[in-house]
Amino acid sequence: MNIFNSFIFFMKQRIHLIIFIVSVLCLSIVGIHIWNADLITVLSQYTVILLCYQFVLIVSGLFVIFILPSYPIFFIILRNADFNILERICLMSIINLSFYIIIGYVGHLLAFAITNIFFFISLLLTYSMIVGLSLIYAIKKTFMVRILTRYDEREKQEFIREFSITHYFKRVELNGILIGILLFLLCIFNLAASRIFSGTDPWLHISIVKLITEINYLPLEEYLGNVGLHIIGALFYFFSGVEYLILPQFYVFFSVPMSGLVVYILFMRIFKNKNLAILGVLIAEISSLGYGQIMHQYWAVTLALMQSLLIFYLLFMRIGIFIEQKELASKTLLRKMGTIYPLILILFVSSLFTHSLVTMIFLISYLWIFLIYFLKDYRRAIDFIFLGGLAGIFLLCFLFDFATGHFSEFNSFFTLPIYYYFFGLIALGVCFFPIIRSFIKNITFAQKELLNINYSLLENYKSREIKVIIPLSIFIVGLFTFIFFLGNIFLFQLSITTILVVIEIIIFAFFSVWGYIFFQKSTKGKFLFIWLVGLGFLMAFGLLFDLVVAVEGLWLRILHMASPVILIGFISYIYKLIKIKAMHITKIKVYIIIIIIFSFFSSLTELTQFCREDSLNRREASVSKWYHPLTTGRNGIIAKYGYYYTFLFNGYPYYLDNENLMLNDIMGHLILDDNFALPENHVKLGINILQGLKNIFDKELYILLPSEPYQTFESFSQIYGYLHRFDLFIYYNLPYLNRIFSAKDLDLIEDPLYWVI
């Protein structure tokens, strides 16, 4: 045991040196892969050696991407910063990804070829510089003594005598282990439920990744100029040698655990309670509020959402100190500024390059909070000026039309007459002035206990929860459910899964609002409640935009992104129940458990339906592989939503090395709906719409018939259409169509491709 404890002590004392040695080894392995690309071909003759090499390469690539170059910053330079180990790991990983995104854009602007060598050399230079700065810092702080010189013998003997591996494992809470296992099982479920991978958007994303890796430039014309996620995908391909199809399949093993860690560290800062933070992670990942669903997809939103939440986490760390002090010293204002501002700047810029719309929605909500506190006491909310600078960065990018393509949807606002803006500003002032004034009036600066309860009234609080709140929640949910079911019969005609999700959102929204009523009585609770109100205003604007300008689902996006804020209210309600000692009451405990189980059930049902109806199986994806050898020229195709992206991935001529050829340039595309799918709708007023489209576009036109349900996008009352076997049989005898190919399973389910004659 003494030998083992001595070994552990040695590892503990030399951990930074060991990490540095491991980083050098991993960089060497990645470098060998980059400069010896044919090595895998040579090793292919030796299966076991090849598998071992690929495993070591993948592990080395992951280590390099997630640990370097910022490890020395968070674990040496900022070793005395107010971050625990989980916060350091979370920040380090996301900051590293943000670094690579910014490096990719900078290299593009400087006209460098975006290659594996470019990223590798950029990493080496940056890491070497950071290691050098870390050594200088360590020497100045005499921290170098613990790395290079002998340790204190008395300290060693004390460690050997007292260290116990059993005691160490006992410190790890069972809830933490269980939530880790659950997140891993969720990743496995996503992998098993997906046919190839979840959704169809990943086909577009890996097409852009392949553009970067094959043509070695950033295709800023694609995905509205936001290619941050695709830079990370290209980096995985460069450093780990993984195939393109692997990226979306296993991305969930990063997004789900990392998003859970982001929620955990944020909730720990808010509630200072591990069990509540773990409960927050559980509900965030298994509920249908939106956060967990987003993290199960290979979307740019996932990374941008985590980056934006980390920005709030850093801002909350800083202002949390200011708002809990009655008297604020001037030197306190500079506290953590030099640490937090650079981190926020890196996160913001990279998030803007990843998904500008998500980033700005959150930035506007942060500006809303800090504006109110700035008007109350400008010294405590001095970060408002810094956030204004971030908004200036966005405006600069917007003026130069750089990485802000998501805002093209709002161009119609800039074409209105000038007096519209004048009256709009007046209306906003009239609406917001009393709200802002009320918030400013009620803000007080002092450290208040969270949900400060008068314990002499405990029985009244308990009785209110059992006799009023829980029955009221059941009544409200039942009423909305009845109205929704009634409306669904005559108007909506939505699936039972959608109805379950709506019921779930209503339940969480009710308890979240009730939780915030008490939570805002605390200093930090008021701050978070103002954030909720700001996101509520943005959601209302999104709904108005969808109704007046275009049906884009903007309000629904904001609702999904606001789910962590809604969840804070729900967890604060649970904390209130703990404070009033009501959680041990059987009725309340059972009711909360039922809510969580119902949420878990509806979430899994929704995810399963999404993977079944909005994903492509291998038979469907194989059509695009056969299409391009059978056709020539730039043709048009009518296919269900998402099919088109497989044609881009499999049909784009990467070998041409043409930076000016966009993905959409290789073929035209129309989304399949009932007008195109159902044979009886092909002829209207004596005109064949398929042949008419062919003549109008002056190109060959093809129609791909799916065996699975297709999204119609025609109205709110019918989301999915379906072709029956009889409809497919009719297609055999249509004189204006020629069947040229069909992808068929062993069970005779097929997806035929027809040419419009």
PDB file of C-alpha atoms in Angstrom, residues 267-502:
ATOM      1  CA  PHE A 267     -26.881  25.470 -11.376  1.00  0.00           C
ATOM      2  CA  MET A 268     -24.163  24.930  -8.782  1.00  0.00           C
ATOM      3  CA  ARG A 269     -23.342  28.645  -8.951  1.00  0.00           C
ATOM      4  CA  ILE A 270     -27.019  29.466  -8.490  1.00  0.00           C
ATOM      5  CA  PHE A 271     -28.221  26.975  -5.870  1.00  0.00           C
ATOM      6  CA  LYS A 272     -24.960  25.852  -4.170  1.00  0.00           C
ATOM      7  CA  ASN A 273     -26.486  22.372  -3.900  1.00  0.00           C
ATOM      8  CA  LYS A 274     -25.109  19.324  -5.738  1.00  0.00           C
ATOM      9  CA  ASN A 275     -28.337  17.330  -5.639  1.00  0.00           C
ATOM     10  CA  LEU A 276     -30.368  20.198  -7.095  1.00  0.00           C
ATOM     11  CA  ALA A 277     -27.746  20.749  -9.789  1.00  0.00           C
ATOM     12  CA  ILE A 278     -27.824  17.045 -10.691  1.00  0.00           C
ATOM     13  CA  LEU A 279     -31.635  17.145 -10.766  1.00  0.00           C
ATOM     14  CA  GLY A 280     -31.378  20.122 -13.114  1.00  0.00           C
ATOM     15  CA  VAL A 281     -29.088  18.140 -15.420  1.00  0.00           C
ATOM     16  CA  LEU A 282     -31.493  15.195 -15.330  1.00  0.00           C
ATOM     17  CA  ILE A 283     -34.550  17.244 -16.301  1.00  0.00           C
ATOM     18  CA  ALA A 284     -32.633  19.326 -18.839  1.00  0.00           C
ATOM     19  CA  GLU A 285     -31.467  16.223 -20.699  1.00  0.00           C
ATOM     20  CA  ILE A 286     -34.587  14.022 -20.459  1.00  0.00           C
ATOM     21  CA  SER A 287     -37.376  16.589 -20.794  1.00  0.00           C
ATOM     22  CA  SER A 288     -38.950  17.949 -23.966  1.00  0.00           C
ATOM     23  CA  LEU A 289     -38.379  21.581 -23.009  1.00  0.00           C
ATOM     24  CA  GLY A 290     -35.878  21.789 -25.848  1.00  0.00           C
ATOM     25  CA  TYR A 291     -32.405  21.773 -24.352  1.00  0.00           C
ATOM     26  CA  GLY A 292     -31.979  18.007 -24.429  1.00  0.00           C
ATOM     27  CA  GLN A 293     -33.559  17.658 -27.873  1.00  0.00           C
ATOM     28  CA  ILE A 294     -31.134  20.209 -29.301  1.00  0.00           C
ATOM     29  CA  MET A 295     -28.161  18.352 -27.837  1.00  0.00           C
ATOM     30  CA  HIS A 296     -29.175  15.113 -29.549  1.00  0.00           C
ATOM     31  CA  GLN A 297     -28.686  16.676 -32.984  1.00  0.00           C
ATOM     32  CA  TYR A 298     -25.615  17.421 -35.060  1.00  0.00           C
ATOM     33  CA  TRP A 299     -26.556  21.086 -35.277  1.00  0.00           C
ATOM     34  CA  ALA A 300     -24.605  24.316 -35.023  1.00  0.00           C
ATOM     35  CA  VAL A 301     -27.140  25.405 -32.393  1.00  0.00           C
ATOM     36  CA  THR A 302     -25.774  22.865 -29.899  1.00  0.00           C
ATOM     37  CA  LEU A 303     -22.297  24.373 -29.736  1.00  0.00           C
ATOM     38  CA  ALA A 304     -23.534  27.984 -29.903  1.00  0.00           C
ATOM     39  CA  LEU A 305     -26.001  27.313 -27.079  1.00  0.00           C
ATOM     40  CA  MET A 306     -23.290  25.904 -24.813  1.00  0.00           C
ATOM     41  CA  GLN A 307     -20.984  28.826 -25.629  1.00  0.00           C
ATOM     42  CA  SER A 308     -23.737  31.357 -24.890  1.00  0.00           C
ATOM     43  CA  LEU A 309     -24.641  29.719 -21.573  1.00  0.00           C
ATOM     44  CA  LEU A 310     -20.977  29.768 -20.551  1.00  0.00           C
ATOM     45  CA  ILE A 311     -20.918  33.502 -21.312  1.00  0.00           C
ATOM     46  CA  PHE A 312     -23.826  33.945 -18.913  1.00  0.00           C
ATOM     47  CA  TYR A 313     -22.099  31.733 -16.362  1.00  0.00           C
ATOM     48  CA  LEU A 314     -19.001  33.969 -16.437  1.00  0.00           C
ATOM     49  CA  LEU A 315     -21.081  37.149 -16.251  1.00  0.00           C
ATOM     50  CA  PHE A 316     -23.091  35.705 -13.373  1.00  0.00           C
ATOM     51  CA  MET A 317     -19.884  34.849 -11.491  1.00  0.00           C
ATOM     52  CA  ARG A 318     -18.806  38.478 -11.641  1.00  0.00           C
ATOM     53  CA  ILE A 319     -22.020  40.361 -11.008  1.00  0.00           C
ATOM     54  CA  GLY A 320     -23.018  37.891  -8.291  1.00  0.00           C
ATOM     55  CA  ILE A 321     -20.279  39.424  -6.152  1.00  0.00           C
ATOM     56  CA  PHE A 322     -21.423  42.999  -6.806  1.00  0.00           C
ATOM     57  CA  ILE A 323     -25.161  42.651  -6.209  1.00  0.00           C
ATOM     58  CA  GLU A 324     -24.728  40.897  -2.850  1.00  0.00           C
ATOM     59  CA  GLN A 325     -22.678  43.717  -1.316  1.00  0.00           C
ATOM     60  CA  LYS A 326     -24.314  46.740   0.261  1.00  0.00           C
ATOM     61  CA  GLU A 327     -21.196  48.848  -0.154  1.00  0.00           C
ATOM     62  CA  LEU A 328     -19.028  48.267  -3.210  1.00  0.00           C
ATOM     63  CA  ALA A 329     -15.366  49.225  -3.135  1.00  0.00           C
ATOM     64  CA  SER A 330     -13.881  50.621  -6.336  1.00  0.00           C
ATOM     65  CA  LYS A 331     -11.139  47.991  -6.483  1.00  0.00           C
ATOM     66  CA  THR A 332     -13.793  45.270  -6.385  1.00  0.00           C
ATOM     67  CA  LEU A 333     -15.019  46.395  -9.817  1.00  0.00           C
ATOM     68  CA  LEU A 334     -11.781  45.203 -11.375  1.00  0.00           C
ATOM     69  CA  ARG A 335     -12.046  41.799  -9.733  1.00  0.00           C
ATOM     70  CA  LYS A 336     -11.907  38.944 -12.274  1.00  0.00           C
ATOM     71  CA  MET A 337     -12.184  41.415 -15.154  1.00  0.00           C
ATOM     72  CA  GLY A 338      -8.823  40.423 -16.610  1.00  0.00           C
ATOM     73  CA  THR A 339      -9.782  36.751 -16.420  1.00  0.00           C
ATOM     74  CA  ILE A 340     -13.416  36.787 -17.478  1.00  0.00           C
ATOM     75  CA  TYR A 341     -13.454  39.381 -20.275  1.00  0.00           C
ATOM     76  CA  PRO A 342     -10.966  37.558 -22.561  1.00  0.00           C
ATOM     77  CA  LEU A 343     -12.836  34.267 -22.050  1.00  0.00           C
ATOM     78  CA  ILE A 344     -16.174  35.895 -22.867  1.00  0.00           C
ATOM     79  CA  LEU A 345     -14.701  37.574 -25.949  1.00  0.00           C
ATOM     80  CA  ILE A 346     -13.387  34.250 -27.290  1.00  0.00           C
ATOM     81  CA  LEU A 347     -16.690  32.505 -26.574  1.00  0.00           C
ATOM     82  CA  PHE A 348     -18.758  35.286 -28.143  1.00  0.00           C
ATOM     83  CA  VAL A 349     -16.782  35.634 -31.370  1.00  0.00           C
ATOM     84  CA  SER A 350     -16.650  31.886 -31.950  1.00  0.00           C
ATOM     85  CA  SER A 351     -20.337  31.524 -31.084  1.00  0.00           C
ATOM     86  CA  LEU A 352     -21.145  34.304 -33.546  1.00  0.00           C
ATOM     87  CA  PHE A 353     -19.263  32.352 -36.213  1.00  0.00           C
ATOM     88  CA  THR A 354     -21.109  29.168 -35.221  1.00  0.00           C
ATOM     89  CA  HIS A 355     -24.706  30.422 -35.149  1.00  0.00           C
ATOM     90  CA  SER A 356     -25.185  34.192 -35.190  1.00  0.00           C
ATOM     91  CA  LEU A 357     -28.934  34.118 -34.457  1.00  0.00           C
ATOM     92  CA  VAL A 358     -28.598  32.045 -31.277  1.00  0.00           C
ATOM     93  CA  THR A 359     -25.683  34.179 -30.114  1.00  0.00           C
ATOM     94  CA  MET A 360     -27.513  37.464 -30.572  1.00  0.00           C
ATOM     95  CA  ILE A 361     -30.713  36.229 -28.941  1.00  0.00           C
ATOM     96  CA  PHE A 362     -28.718  35.505 -25.807  1.00  0.00           C
ATOM     97  CA  LEU A 363     -26.665  38.705 -26.057  1.00  0.00           C
ATOM     98  CA  ILE A 364     -29.848  40.795 -26.280  1.00  0.00           C
ATOM     99  CA  SER A 365     -31.185  39.032 -23.183  1.00  0.00           C
ATOM    100  CA  TYR A 366     -27.921  39.781 -21.331  1.00  0.00           C
ATOM    101  CA  LEU A 367     -28.058  43.422 -22.403  1.00  0.00           C
ATOM    102  CA  TRP A 368     -31.618  43.582 -21.070  1.00  0.00           C
ATOM    103  CA  ILE A 369     -30.542  42.381 -17.611  1.00  0.00           C
ATOM    104  CA  PHE A 370     -27.465  44.550 -17.349  1.00  0.00           C
ATOM    105  CA  LEU A 371     -29.306  47.621 -18.676  1.00  0.00           C
ATOM    106  CA  ILE A 372     -31.715  47.465 -15.747  1.00  0.00           C
ATOM    107  CA  TYR A 373     -28.912  47.016 -13.228  1.00  0.00           C
ATOM    108  CA  PHE A 374     -26.850  49.704 -14.983  1.00  0.00           C
ATOM    109  CA  LEU A 375     -29.707  52.170 -14.554  1.00  0.00           C
ATOM    110  CA  LYS A 376     -29.970  51.183 -10.889  1.00  0.00           C
ATOM    111  CA  ASP A 377     -26.218  51.430 -10.170  1.00  0.00           C
ATOM    112  CA  TYR A 378     -23.879  51.806 -13.118  1.00  0.00           C
ATOM    113  CA  ARG A 379     -20.847  50.769 -11.073  1.00  0.00           C
ATOM    114  CA  ARG A 380     -22.221  47.322 -10.239  1.00  0.00           C
ATOM    115  CA  ALA A 381     -23.348  46.689 -13.828  1.00  0.00           C
ATOM    116  CA  ILE A 382     -20.245  48.070 -15.506  1.00  0.00           C
ATOM    117  CA  ASP A 383     -20.208  44.905 -17.636  1.00  0.00           C
ATOM    118  CA  PHE A 384     -23.067  46.466 -19.610  1.00  0.00           C
ATOM    119  CA  ILE A 385     -20.464  48.572 -21.423  1.00  0.00           C
ATOM    120  CA  PHE A 386     -18.476  45.454 -22.294  1.00  0.00           C
ATOM    121  CA  LEU A 387     -21.629  43.753 -23.603  1.00  0.00           C
ATOM    122  CA  GLY A 388     -22.279  46.857 -25.685  1.00  0.00           C
ATOM    123  CA  GLY A 389     -18.835  46.353 -27.198  1.00  0.00           C
ATOM    124  CA  LEU A 390     -19.790  42.783 -28.116  1.00  0.00           C
ATOM    125  CA  ALA A 391     -22.921  44.139 -29.776  1.00  0.00           C
ATOM    126  CA  GLY A 392     -20.644  46.506 -31.695  1.00  0.00           C
ATOM    127  CA  ILE A 393     -18.659  43.514 -32.989  1.00  0.00           C
ATOM    128  CA  PHE A 394     -21.897  42.015 -34.280  1.00  0.00           C
ATOM    129  CA  LEU A 395     -22.933  45.282 -35.951  1.00  0.00           C
ATOM    130  CA  LEU A 396     -19.552  45.476 -37.656  1.00  0.00           C
ATOM    131  CA  CYS A 397     -19.967  41.930 -38.991  1.00  0.00           C
ATOM    132  CA  PHE A 398     -23.532  42.730 -40.036  1.00  0.00           C
ATOM    133  CA  LEU A 399     -22.494  45.852 -41.952  1.00  0.00           C
ATOM    134  CA  PHE A 400     -19.887  43.859 -43.869  1.00  0.00           C
ATOM    135  CA  ASP A 401     -22.291  40.913 -44.282  1.00  0.00           C
ATOM    136  CA  PHE A 402     -19.821  38.612 -42.585  1.00  0.00           C
ATOM    137  CA  ALA A 403     -21.073  35.490 -40.757  1.00  0.00           C
ATOM    138  CA  THR A 404     -24.491  37.062 -40.071  1.00  0.00           C
ATOM    139  CA  GLY A 405     -26.574  35.440 -42.791  1.00  0.00           C
ATOM    140  CA  HIS A 406     -29.210  34.287 -40.300  1.00  0.00           C
ATOM    141  CA  PHE A 407     -30.343  37.899 -40.051  1.00  0.00           C
ATOM    142  CA  SER A 408     -31.250  38.086 -43.734  1.00  0.00           C
ATOM    143  CA  GLU A 409     -34.751  37.040 -42.625  1.00  0.00           C
ATOM    144  CA  PHE A 410     -35.091  40.441 -40.950  1.00  0.00           C
ATOM    145  CA  ASN A 411     -34.182  42.462 -44.047  1.00  0.00           C
ATOM    146  CA  SER A 412     -37.843  43.296 -44.601  1.00  0.00           C
ATOM    147  CA  PHE A 413     -37.728  45.426 -41.439  1.00  0.00           C
ATOM    148  CA  PHE A 414     -35.186  47.753 -43.033  1.00  0.00           C
ATOM    149  CA  THR A 415     -37.442  48.543 -45.999  1.00  0.00           C
ATOM    150  CA  LEU A 416     -40.240  50.095 -43.933  1.00  0.00           C
ATOM    151  CA  PRO A 417     -40.967  53.845 -44.037  1.00  0.00           C
ATOM    152  CA  ILE A 418     -39.047  55.923 -41.520  1.00  0.00           C
ATOM    153  CA  TYR A 419     -42.125  56.839 -39.490  1.00  0.00           C
ATOM    154  CA  TYR A 420     -42.666  53.139 -38.721  1.00  0.00           C
ATOM    155  CA  TYR A 421     -39.431  53.126 -36.762  1.00  0.00           C
ATOM    156  CA  PHE A 422     -40.362  56.367 -35.007  1.00  0.00           C
ATOM    157  CA  PHE A 423     -43.731  55.118 -33.805  1.00  0.00           C
ATOM    158  CA  GLY A 424     -42.226  51.712 -33.040  1.00  0.00           C
ATOM    159  CA  LEU A 425     -39.650  53.247 -30.701  1.00  0.00           C
ATOM    160  CA  ILE A 426     -42.361  55.277 -28.982  1.00  0.00           C
ATOM    161  CA  ALA A 427     -44.485  52.150 -28.535  1.00  0.00           C
ATOM    162  CA  LEU A 428     -41.523  50.215 -27.132  1.00  0.00           C
ATOM    163  CA  GLY A 429     -40.760  53.048 -24.738  1.00  0.00           C
ATOM    164  CA  VAL A 430     -44.346  53.182 -23.514  1.00  0.00           C
ATOM    165  CA  CYS A 431     -44.408  49.407 -22.986  1.00  0.00           C
ATOM    166  CA  PHE A 432     -40.998  48.936 -21.427  1.00  0.00           C
ATOM    167  CA  PHE A 433     -40.667  52.094 -19.311  1.00  0.00           C
ATOM    168  CA  PRO A 434     -43.048  51.025 -16.513  1.00  0.00           C
ATOM    169  CA  ILE A 435     -41.599  47.496 -16.496  1.00  0.00           C
ATOM    170  CA  ILE A 436     -38.008  48.719 -16.271  1.00  0.00           C
ATOM    171  CA  ARG A 437     -38.987  51.303 -13.659  1.00  0.00           C
ATOM    172  CA  SER A 438     -40.671  48.619 -11.566  1.00  0.00           C
ATOM    173  CA  PHE A 439     -37.623  46.370 -11.724  1.00  0.00           C
ATOM    174  CA  ILE A 440     -35.258  49.208 -10.805  1.00  0.00           C
ATOM    175  CA  LYS A 441     -37.432  50.160  -7.860  1.00  0.00           C
ATOM    176  CA  ASN A 442     -37.498  46.622  -6.454  1.00  0.00           C
ATOM    177  CA  ILE A 443     -33.781  45.863  -6.814  1.00  0.00           C
ATOM    178  CA  THR A 444     -31.853  45.923  -3.557  1.00  0.00           C
ATOM    179  CA  PHE A 445     -28.180  45.184  -3.058  1.00  0.00           C
ATOM    180  CA  ALA A 446     -27.600  42.870  -0.132  1.00  0.00           C
ATOM    181  CA  GLN A 447     -26.929  39.209   0.466  1.00  0.00           C
ATOM    182  CA  LYS A 448     -30.359  37.720   1.009  1.00  0.00           C
ATOM    183  CA  GLU A 449     -30.901  34.088   1.862  1.00  0.00           C
ATOM    184  CA  LEU A 450     -32.366  32.139  -1.023  1.00  0.00           C
ATOM    185  CA  LEU A 451     -36.106  31.806  -0.479  1.00  0.00           C
ATOM    186  CA  ASN A 452     -35.957  33.222   3.012  1.00  0.00           C
ATOM    187  CA  ILE A 453     -38.880  31.510   4.751  1.00  0.00           C
ATOM    188  CA  ASN A 454     -40.456  32.385   8.079  1.00  0.00           C
ATOM    189  CA  TYR A 455     -40.328  28.976   9.736  1.00  0.00           C
ATOM    190  CA  SER A 456     -43.239  29.830  12.019  1.00  0.00           C
ATOM    191  CA  LEU A 457     -45.428  29.643   8.923  1.00  0.00           C
ATOM    192  CA  LEU A 458     -44.135  26.283   7.683  1.00  0.00           C
ATOM    193  CA  GLU A 459     -47.450  24.505   8.125  1.00  0.00           C
ATOM    194  CA  ASN A 460     -49.249  27.234   6.171  1.00  0.00           C
ATOM    195  CA  TYR A 461     -46.765  26.877   3.309  1.00  0.00           C
ATOM    196  CA  LYS A 462     -47.124  23.090   3.304  1.00  0.00           C
ATOM    197  CA  SER A 463     -50.901  23.292   3.389  1.00  0.00           C
ATOM    198  CA  ARG A 464     -50.915  25.769   0.510  1.00  0.00           C
ATOM    199  CA  GLU A 465     -48.801  23.462  -1.648  1.00  0.00           C
ATOM    200  CA  ILE A 466     -51.019  20.430  -0.990  1.00  0.00           C
ATOM    201  CA  LYS A 467     -54.441  22.096  -1.023  1.00  0.00           C
ATOM    202  CA  VAL A 468     -53.927  24.907  -3.546  1.00  0.00           C
ATOM    203  CA  ILE A 469     -50.871  24.689  -5.797  1.00  0.00           C
ATOM    204  CA  ILE A 470     -50.929  21.011  -6.751  1.00  0.00           C
ATOM    205  CA  PRO A 471     -54.723  20.933  -7.386  1.00  0.00           C
ATOM    206  CA  LEU A 472     -54.433  24.215  -9.287  1.00  0.00           C
ATOM    207  CA  SER A 473     -51.644  22.808 -11.463  1.00  0.00           C
ATOM    208  CA  ILE A 474     -53.722  19.707 -12.199  1.00  0.00           C
ATOM    209  CA  PHE A 475     -56.725  21.890 -13.092  1.00  0.00           C
ATOM    210  CA  ILE A 476     -54.711  24.190 -15.379  1.00  0.00           C
ATOM    211  CA  VAL A 477     -53.001  21.292 -17.121  1.00  0.00           C
ATOM    212  CA  GLY A 478     -56.332  19.497 -17.479  1.00  0.00           C
ATOM    213  CA  LEU A 479     -58.005  22.619 -18.865  1.00  0.00           C
ATOM    214  CA  PHE A 480     -55.279  23.259 -21.425  1.00  0.00           C
ATOM    215  CA  THR A 481     -55.248  19.580 -22.328  1.00  0.00           C
ATOM    216  CA  PHE A 482     -59.005  19.593 -22.928  1.00  0.00           C
ATOM    217  CA  ILE A 483     -58.797  22.758 -25.037  1.00  0.00           C
ATOM    218  CA  PHE A 484     -55.865  21.389 -26.981  1.00  0.00           C
ATOM    219  CA  PHE A 485     -57.529  18.033 -27.630  1.00  0.00           C
ATOM    220  CA  LEU A 486     -60.708  19.800 -28.723  1.00  0.00           C
ATOM    221  CA  GLY A 487     -58.770  22.106 -31.026  1.00  0.00           C
ATOM    222  CA  ASN A 488     -56.773  19.177 -32.320  1.00  0.00           C
ATOM    223  CA  ILE A 489     -59.935  17.355 -33.406  1.00  0.00           C
ATOM    224  CA  PHE A 490     -61.252  20.271 -35.464  1.00  0.00           C
ATOM    225  CA  LEU A 491     -58.131  22.227 -36.419  1.00  0.00           C
ATOM    226  CA  PHE A 492     -54.613  21.061 -35.551  1.00  0.00           C
ATOM    227  CA  GLN A 493     -54.671  17.303 -36.190  1.00  0.00           C
ATOM    228  CA  LEU A 494     -51.306  16.837 -34.511  1.00  0.00           C
ATOM    229  CA  SER A 495     -49.801  13.590 -33.279  1.00  0.00           C
ATOM    230  CA  ILE A 496     -50.247  12.338 -29.735  1.00  0.00           C
ATOM    231  CA  THR A 497     -46.517  12.886 -29.200  1.00  0.00           C
ATOM    232  CA  THR A 498     -46.843  16.611 -29.874  1.00  0.00           C
ATOM    233  CA  ILE A 499     -49.776  16.820 -27.474  1.00  0.00           C
ATOM    234  CA  LEU A 500     -47.756  15.104 -24.736  1.00  0.00           C
ATOM    235  CA  VAL A 501     -44.899  17.565 -25.270  1.00  0.00           C
ATOM    236  CA  VAL A 502     -47.262  20.554 -25.023  1.00  0.00           C
TER     237      VAL A 502
END
